[in-house]
CSV table of C-alpha atoms in Angstrom, one decimal:
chain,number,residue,atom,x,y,z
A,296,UNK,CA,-78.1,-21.8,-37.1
A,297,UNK,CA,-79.2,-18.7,-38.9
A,298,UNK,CA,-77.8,-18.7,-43.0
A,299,UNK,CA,-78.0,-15.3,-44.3
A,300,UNK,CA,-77.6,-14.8,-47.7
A,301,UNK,CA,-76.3,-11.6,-49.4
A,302,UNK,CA,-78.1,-10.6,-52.8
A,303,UNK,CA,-75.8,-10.3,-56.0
A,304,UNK,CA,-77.8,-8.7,-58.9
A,305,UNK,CA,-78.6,-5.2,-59.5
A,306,UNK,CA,-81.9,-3.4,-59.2
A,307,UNK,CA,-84.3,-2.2,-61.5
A,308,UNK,CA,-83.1,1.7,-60.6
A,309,UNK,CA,-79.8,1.0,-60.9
A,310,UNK,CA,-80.3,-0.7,-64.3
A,311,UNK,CA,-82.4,2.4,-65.6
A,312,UNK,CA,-79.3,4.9,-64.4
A,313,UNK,CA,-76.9,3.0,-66.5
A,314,UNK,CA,-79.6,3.2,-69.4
A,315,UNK,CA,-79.8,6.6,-69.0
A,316,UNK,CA,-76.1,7.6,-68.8
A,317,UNK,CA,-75.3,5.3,-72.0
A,318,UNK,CA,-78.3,7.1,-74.1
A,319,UNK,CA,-76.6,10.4,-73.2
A,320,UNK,CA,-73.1,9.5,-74.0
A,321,UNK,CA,-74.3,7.8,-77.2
A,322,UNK,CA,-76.1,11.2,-78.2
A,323,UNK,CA,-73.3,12.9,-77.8
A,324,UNK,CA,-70.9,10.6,-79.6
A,325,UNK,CA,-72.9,9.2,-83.1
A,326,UNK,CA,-72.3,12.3,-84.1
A,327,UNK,CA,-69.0,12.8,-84.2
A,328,UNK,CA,-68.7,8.9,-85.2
A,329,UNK,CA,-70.7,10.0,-88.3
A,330,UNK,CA,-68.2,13.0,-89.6
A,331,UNK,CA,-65.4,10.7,-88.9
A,332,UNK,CA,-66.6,7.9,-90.8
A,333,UNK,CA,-67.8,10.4,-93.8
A,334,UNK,CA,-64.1,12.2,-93.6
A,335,UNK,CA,-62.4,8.7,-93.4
A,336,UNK,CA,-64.1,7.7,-97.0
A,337,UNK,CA,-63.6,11.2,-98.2
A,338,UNK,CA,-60.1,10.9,-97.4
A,339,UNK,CA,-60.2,7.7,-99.3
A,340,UNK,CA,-61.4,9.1,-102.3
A,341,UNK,CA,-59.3,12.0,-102.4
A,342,UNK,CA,-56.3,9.8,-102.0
A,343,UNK,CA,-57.5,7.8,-104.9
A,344,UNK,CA,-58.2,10.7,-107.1
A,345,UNK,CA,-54.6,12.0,-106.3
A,346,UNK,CA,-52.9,9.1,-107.0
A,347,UNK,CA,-55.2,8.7,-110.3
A,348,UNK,CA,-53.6,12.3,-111.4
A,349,UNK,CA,-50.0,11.6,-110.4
A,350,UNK,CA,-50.3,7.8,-112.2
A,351,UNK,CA,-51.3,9.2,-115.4
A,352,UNK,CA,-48.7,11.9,-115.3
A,353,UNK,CA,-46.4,9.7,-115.0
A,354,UNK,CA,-47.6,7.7,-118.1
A,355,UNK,CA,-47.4,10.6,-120.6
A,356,UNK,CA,-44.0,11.6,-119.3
A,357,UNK,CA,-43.0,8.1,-119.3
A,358,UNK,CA,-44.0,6.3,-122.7
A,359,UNK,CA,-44.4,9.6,-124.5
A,360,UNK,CA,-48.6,9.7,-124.6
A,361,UNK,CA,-51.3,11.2,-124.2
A,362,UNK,CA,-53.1,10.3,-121.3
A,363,UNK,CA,-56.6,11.2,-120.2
A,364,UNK,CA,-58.7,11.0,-117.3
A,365,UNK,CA,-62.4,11.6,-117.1
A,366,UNK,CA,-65.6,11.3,-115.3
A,367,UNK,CA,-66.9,7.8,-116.1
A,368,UNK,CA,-70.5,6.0,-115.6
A,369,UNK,CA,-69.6,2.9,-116.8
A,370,UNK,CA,-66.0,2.6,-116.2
A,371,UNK,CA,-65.3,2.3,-119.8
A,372,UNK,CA,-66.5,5.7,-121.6
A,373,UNK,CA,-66.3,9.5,-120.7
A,374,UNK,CA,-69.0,10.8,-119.3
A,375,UNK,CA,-70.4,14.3,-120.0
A,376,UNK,CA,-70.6,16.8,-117.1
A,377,UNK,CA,-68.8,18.0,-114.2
A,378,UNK,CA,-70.3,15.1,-111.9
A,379,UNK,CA,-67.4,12.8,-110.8
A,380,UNK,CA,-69.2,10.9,-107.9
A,381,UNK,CA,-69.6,7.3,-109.7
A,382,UNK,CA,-65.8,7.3,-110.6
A,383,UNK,CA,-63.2,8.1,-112.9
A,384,UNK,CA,-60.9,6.6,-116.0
A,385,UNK,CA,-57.6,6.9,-117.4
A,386,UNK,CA,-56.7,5.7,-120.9
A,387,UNK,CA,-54.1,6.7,-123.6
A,388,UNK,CA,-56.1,8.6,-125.8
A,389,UNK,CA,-54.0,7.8,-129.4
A,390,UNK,CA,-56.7,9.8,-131.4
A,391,UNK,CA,-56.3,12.7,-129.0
A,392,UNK,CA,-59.9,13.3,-129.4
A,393,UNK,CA,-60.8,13.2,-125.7
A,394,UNK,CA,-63.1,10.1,-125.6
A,395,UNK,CA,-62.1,7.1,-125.4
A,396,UNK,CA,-62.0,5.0,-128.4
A,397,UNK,CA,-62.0,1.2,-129.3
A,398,UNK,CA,-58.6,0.1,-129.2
A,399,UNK,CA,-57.3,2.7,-126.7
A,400,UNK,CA,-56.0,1.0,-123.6
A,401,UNK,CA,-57.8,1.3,-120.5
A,402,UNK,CA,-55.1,2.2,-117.9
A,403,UNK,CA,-57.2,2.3,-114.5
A,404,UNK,CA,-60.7,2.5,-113.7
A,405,UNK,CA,-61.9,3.6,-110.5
A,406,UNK,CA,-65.3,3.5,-108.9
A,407,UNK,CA,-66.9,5.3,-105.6
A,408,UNK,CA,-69.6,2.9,-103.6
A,409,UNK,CA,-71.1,5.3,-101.7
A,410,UNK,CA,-73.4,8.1,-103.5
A,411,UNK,CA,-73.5,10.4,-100.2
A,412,UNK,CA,-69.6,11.5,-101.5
A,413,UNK,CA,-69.7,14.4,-103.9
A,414,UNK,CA,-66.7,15.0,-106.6
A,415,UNK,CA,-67.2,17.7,-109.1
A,416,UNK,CA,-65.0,19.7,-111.7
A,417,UNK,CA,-65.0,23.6,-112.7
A,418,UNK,CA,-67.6,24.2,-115.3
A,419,UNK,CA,-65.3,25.0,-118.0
A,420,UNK,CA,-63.1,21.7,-117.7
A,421,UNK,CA,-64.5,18.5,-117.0
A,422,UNK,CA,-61.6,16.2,-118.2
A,423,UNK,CA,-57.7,16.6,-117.6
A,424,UNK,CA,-55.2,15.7,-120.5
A,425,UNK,CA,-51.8,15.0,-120.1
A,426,UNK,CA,-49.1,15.5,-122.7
A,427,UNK,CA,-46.1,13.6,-123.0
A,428,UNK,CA,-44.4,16.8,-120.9
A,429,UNK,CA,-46.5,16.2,-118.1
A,430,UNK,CA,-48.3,19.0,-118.4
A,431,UNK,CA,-52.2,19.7,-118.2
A,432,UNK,CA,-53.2,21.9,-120.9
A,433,UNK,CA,-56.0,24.2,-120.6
A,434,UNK,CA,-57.4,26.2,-117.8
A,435,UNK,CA,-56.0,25.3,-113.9
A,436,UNK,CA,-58.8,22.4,-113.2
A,437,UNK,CA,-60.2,22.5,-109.4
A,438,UNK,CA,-62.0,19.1,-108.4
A,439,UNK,CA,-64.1,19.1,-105.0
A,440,UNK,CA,-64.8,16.4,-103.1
A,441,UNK,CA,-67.2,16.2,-100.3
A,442,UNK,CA,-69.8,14.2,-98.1
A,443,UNK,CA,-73.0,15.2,-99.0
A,444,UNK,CA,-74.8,16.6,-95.8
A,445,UNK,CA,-72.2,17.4,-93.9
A,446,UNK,CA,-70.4,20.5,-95.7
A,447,UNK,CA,-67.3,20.7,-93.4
A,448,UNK,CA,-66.3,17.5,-94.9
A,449,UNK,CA,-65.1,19.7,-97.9
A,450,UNK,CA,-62.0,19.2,-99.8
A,451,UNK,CA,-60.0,20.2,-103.2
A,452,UNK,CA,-57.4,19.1,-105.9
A,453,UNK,CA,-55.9,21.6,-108.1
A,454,UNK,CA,-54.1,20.5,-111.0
A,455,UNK,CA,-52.1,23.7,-112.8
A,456,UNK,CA,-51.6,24.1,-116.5
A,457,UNK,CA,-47.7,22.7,-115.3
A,458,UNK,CA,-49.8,19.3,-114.6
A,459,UNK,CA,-48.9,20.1,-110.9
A,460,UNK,CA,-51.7,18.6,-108.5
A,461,UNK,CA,-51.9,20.0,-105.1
A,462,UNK,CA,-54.5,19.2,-102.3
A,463,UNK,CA,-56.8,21.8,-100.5
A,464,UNK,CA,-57.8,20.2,-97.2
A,465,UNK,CA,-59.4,22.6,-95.3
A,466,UNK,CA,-61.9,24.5,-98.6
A,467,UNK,CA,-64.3,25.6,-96.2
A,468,UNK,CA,-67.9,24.8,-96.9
A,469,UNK,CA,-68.8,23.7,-100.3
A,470,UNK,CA,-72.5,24.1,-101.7
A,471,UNK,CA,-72.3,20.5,-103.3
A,472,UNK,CA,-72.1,19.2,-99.7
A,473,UNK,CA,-75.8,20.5,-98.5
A,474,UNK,CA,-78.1,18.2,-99.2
């Protein structure tokens, strides 16, 4: 009596062809996993920063303030500049002096983890005031947000002098977003 016996692996050839094929298909796809991920944080961000806007609008309208909202280092202090990338604050400013002073109430504080996102102002205002009308102000304020190194990832907010904030999804390339 003859026993035969049948083999059940997989051969060394056969191995390397799968290899092959799943080095291809993950060349093509990092990529695209990579923008996703970046617009996905973006997204994030720019939902934040919207929210940020509308929230303190709503506070000057609401309890008859002045509320500001400015680039922050520290979360506690404005920052100078047109740099928003390590986060934002809003506060009641009382004194109306744009900076916040002790005693002025801290209303939110936000912070962005990852240094790869880019959110800058227009030169010629770096920090966004509402009155107790709800309005904004000053010149119209454009805000860009972005994921460093990949420059499609571009996006805007535009708050008008009415304190209207819109978003600009598709801003085209921004030169922020290069390197």
């Amino acid at each position: 009596m003859s026993s035969s016996r049948q083999q059940s692996g997989t051969t060394l050839l056969e191995l390397g062809m799968v290899l092959s094929v799943s080095a291809i298909l993950l060349t093509l796809a990092v990529p695209s996993l990579v923008e996703f991920h970046a617009r996905s944080q973006l997204k994030g961000a720019r939902i934040s920063l919207f929210t940020s806007l509308q929230n303190a609008r709503i506070h000057a309208v609401s309890y008859g303030k002045h509320v500001l909202l400015c680039p922050s280092d520290d979360g506690e202090h404005c920052a100078d500049g047109t740099e928003w990338s390590p986060g934002w604050i809003v506060f009641v400013d009382e004194d109306r002096d744009r900076e916040r002073s002790p005693g002025e109430a801290l209303l939110w504080r936000e912070a962005i983890e990852d240094s790869r996102q880019s959110v800058t102002t227009t030169r010629g205002r770096t920090r966004i005031r509402f009155s107790p009308l709800g309005t904004a102000p000053g010149t119209n304020l454009t805000i860009s947000l972005c994921h460093r190194g990949i420059p499609q990832t571009s996006s805007k907010l535009v708050v008008s002098n009415a304190g209207r904030t819109r978003n600009v999804v598709d801003a085209g390339p921004d030169p922020h977003c290069n390197g």
